Coordinates of C-alpha atoms and ligand atoms in Angstrom, one line a residue:
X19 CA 193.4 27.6 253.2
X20 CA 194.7 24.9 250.9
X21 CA 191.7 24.7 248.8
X22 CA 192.1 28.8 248.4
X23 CA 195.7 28.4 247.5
X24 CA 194.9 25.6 244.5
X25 CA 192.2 27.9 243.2
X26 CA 194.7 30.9 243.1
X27 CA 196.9 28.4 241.5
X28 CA 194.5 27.7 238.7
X29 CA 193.2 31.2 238.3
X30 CA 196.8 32.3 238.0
X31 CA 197.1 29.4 235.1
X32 CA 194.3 30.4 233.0
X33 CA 195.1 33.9 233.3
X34 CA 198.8 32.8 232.1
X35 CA 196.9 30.9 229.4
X36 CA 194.5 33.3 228.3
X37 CA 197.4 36.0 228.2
X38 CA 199.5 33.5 225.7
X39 CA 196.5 32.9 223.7
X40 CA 195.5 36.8 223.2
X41 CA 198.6 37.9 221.6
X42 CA 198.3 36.1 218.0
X43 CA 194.3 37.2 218.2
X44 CA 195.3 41.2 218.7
X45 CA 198.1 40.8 216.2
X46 CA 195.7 39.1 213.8
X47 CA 193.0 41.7 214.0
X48 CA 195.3 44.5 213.5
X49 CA 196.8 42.8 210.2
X50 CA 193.2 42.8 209.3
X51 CA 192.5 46.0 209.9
X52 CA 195.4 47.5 207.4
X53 CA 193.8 49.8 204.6
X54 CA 195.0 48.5 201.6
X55 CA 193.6 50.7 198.6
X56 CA 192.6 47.6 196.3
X57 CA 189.2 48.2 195.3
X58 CA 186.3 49.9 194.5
X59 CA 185.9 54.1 195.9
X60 CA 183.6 56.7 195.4
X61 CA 183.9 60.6 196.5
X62 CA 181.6 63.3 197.6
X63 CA 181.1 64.8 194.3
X64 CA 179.6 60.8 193.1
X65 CA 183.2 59.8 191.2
X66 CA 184.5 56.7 191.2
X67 CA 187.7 54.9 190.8
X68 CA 188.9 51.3 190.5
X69 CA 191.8 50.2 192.2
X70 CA 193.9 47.0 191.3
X71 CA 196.4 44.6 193.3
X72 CA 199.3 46.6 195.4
X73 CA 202.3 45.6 194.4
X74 CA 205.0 44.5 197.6
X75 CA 206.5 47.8 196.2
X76 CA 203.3 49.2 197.1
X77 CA 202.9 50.2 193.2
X78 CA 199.0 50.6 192.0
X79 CA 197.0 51.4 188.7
X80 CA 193.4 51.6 188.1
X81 CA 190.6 53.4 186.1
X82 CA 189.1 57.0 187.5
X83 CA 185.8 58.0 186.6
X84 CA 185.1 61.5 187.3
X85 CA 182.0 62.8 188.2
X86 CA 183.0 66.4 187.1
X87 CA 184.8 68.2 184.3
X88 CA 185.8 71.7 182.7
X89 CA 186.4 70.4 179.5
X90 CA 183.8 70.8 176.6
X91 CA 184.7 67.0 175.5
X92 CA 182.6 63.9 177.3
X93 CA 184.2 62.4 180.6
X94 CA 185.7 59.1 179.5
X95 CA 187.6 57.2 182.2
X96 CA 191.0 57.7 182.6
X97 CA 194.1 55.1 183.8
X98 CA 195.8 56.5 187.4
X99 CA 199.3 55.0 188.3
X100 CA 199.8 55.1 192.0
X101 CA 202.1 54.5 195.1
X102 CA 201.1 53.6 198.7
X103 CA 202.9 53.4 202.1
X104 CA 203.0 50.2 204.1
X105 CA 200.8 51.5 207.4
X106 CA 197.8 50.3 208.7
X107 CA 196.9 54.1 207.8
X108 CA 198.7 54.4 204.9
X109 CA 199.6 57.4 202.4
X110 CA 199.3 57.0 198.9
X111 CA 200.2 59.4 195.5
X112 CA 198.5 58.7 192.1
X113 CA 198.2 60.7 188.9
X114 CA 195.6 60.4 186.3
X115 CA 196.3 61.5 182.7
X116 CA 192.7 62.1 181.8
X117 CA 191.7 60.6 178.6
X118 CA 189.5 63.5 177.2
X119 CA 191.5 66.8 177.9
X120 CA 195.2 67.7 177.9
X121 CA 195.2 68.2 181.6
X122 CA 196.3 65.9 184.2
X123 CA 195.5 65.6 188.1
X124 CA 197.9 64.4 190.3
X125 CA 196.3 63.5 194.2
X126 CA 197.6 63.2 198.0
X127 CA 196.1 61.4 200.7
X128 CA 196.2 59.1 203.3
X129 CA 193.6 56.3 204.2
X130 CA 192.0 56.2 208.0
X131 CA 190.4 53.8 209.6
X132 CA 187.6 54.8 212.1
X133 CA 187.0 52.3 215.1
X134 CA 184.4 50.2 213.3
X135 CA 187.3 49.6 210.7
X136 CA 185.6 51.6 207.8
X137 CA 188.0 53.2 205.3
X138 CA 188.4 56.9 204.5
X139 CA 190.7 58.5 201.8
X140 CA 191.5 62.1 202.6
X141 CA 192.9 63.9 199.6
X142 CA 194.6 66.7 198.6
X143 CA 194.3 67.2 194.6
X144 CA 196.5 69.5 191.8
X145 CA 194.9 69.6 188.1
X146 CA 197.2 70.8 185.5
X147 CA 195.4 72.2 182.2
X148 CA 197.4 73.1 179.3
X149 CA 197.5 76.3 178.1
X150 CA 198.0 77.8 174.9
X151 CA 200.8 80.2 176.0
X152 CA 203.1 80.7 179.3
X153 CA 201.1 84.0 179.5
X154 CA 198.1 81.9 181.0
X155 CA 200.2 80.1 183.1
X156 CA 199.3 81.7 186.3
X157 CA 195.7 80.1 186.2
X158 CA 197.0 76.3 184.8
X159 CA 196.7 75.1 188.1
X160 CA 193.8 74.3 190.5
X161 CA 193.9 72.5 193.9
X162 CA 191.2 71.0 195.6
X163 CA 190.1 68.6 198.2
X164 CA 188.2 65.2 198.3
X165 CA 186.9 62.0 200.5
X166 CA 186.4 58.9 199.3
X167 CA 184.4 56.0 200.5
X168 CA 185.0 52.3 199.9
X169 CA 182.4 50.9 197.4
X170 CA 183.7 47.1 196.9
X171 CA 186.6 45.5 198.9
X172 CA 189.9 44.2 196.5
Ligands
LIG18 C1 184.3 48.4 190.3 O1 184.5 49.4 189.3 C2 184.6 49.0 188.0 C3 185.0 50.2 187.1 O2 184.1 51.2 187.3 C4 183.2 48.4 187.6 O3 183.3 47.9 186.2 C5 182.9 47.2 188.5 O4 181.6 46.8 188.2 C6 182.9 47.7 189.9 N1 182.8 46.5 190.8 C7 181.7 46.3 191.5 C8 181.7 45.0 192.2 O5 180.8 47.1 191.6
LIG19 C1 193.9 40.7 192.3 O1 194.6 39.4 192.2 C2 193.7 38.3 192.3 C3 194.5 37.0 192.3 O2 195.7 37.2 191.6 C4 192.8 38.4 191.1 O3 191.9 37.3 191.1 C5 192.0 39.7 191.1 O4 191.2 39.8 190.0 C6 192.9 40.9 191.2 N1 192.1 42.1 191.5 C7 192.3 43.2 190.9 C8 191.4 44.3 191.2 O5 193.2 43.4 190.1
LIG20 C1 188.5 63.4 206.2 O1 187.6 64.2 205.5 C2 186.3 64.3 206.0 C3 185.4 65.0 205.1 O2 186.0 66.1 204.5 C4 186.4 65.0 207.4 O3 185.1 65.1 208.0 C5 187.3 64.2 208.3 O4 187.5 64.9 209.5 C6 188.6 64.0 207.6 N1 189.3 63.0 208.4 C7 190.5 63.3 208.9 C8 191.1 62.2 209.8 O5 191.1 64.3 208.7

């Protein structure tokens, strides 16, 4: 009865230990787990864009290359300017003046992690072309949707 009341004593102490112990770890794996754009993407029409450093603001730039175009000129990449939110699941806005048209795209999303941690940007996109007169306004404007996949971590 003694001996049964020491064990439950000592299980009761490494439990208390083991308790302490797991906090930092869950803490620490969640910090890891925080999508932070920085980095190399790619969507599923085969574009790519280049992310650079987040800024504590959460301010980002980077390089898009698009797979796809309606302009008669060759696809050159084009700088984006970006914002993202602080989440592990963040949202993010960027706009891309694209180099080889007067047109420019501006894109929505949000980053998901799935439960092996890989990273998923689900956006929501506006291209702007110019047109020659307001007359052709009503068809300036397209909207569109598109995933991206991380290529190469920041
Ligand atoms: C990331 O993208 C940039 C721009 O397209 C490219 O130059 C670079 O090689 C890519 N990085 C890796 C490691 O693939
Ligand atoms: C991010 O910052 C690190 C350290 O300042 C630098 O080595 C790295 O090249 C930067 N990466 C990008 C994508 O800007
Ligand atoms: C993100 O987009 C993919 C592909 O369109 C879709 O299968 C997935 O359900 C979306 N994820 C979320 C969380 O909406």
């Amino acid at each position: 009865m003694a001996i049964g009341t020491a064990l439950l004593g000592l299980l009761a102490f490494l439990l208390g230990c083991s308790g302490t112990s797991a906090e930092p770890q869950n803490s620490e794996r969640s910090a890891m787990r925080k999508c932070v754009l920085t980095g190399n993407w790619t969507n599923d029409l085969a574009s790519t864009m280049q992310i650079s450093n987040v800024s504590n603001t959460g301010a980002f730039s980077g390089i898009y290359q698009t797979a796809v175009s309606d302009s008669i000129n060759p696809i050159r990449p084009s700088p984006l300017q970006g914002v993202q939110g602080q989440g592990a699941q963040p949202v993010f806005g960027f706009t891309i003046k694209w180099n080889f048209a007067e047109s420019i795209s501006v894109f929505v999303g949000q980053c998901f992690l799935d439960a092996d941690g890989k990273e998923q940007l689900n956006t929501t996109w506006l291209l702007r072309n110019m047109m020659e007169s307001r007359k052709d306004d009503w068809k300036a404007t397209r909207v569109g949707t598109n995933t991206f996949y991380r290529t190469v971590r920041g």
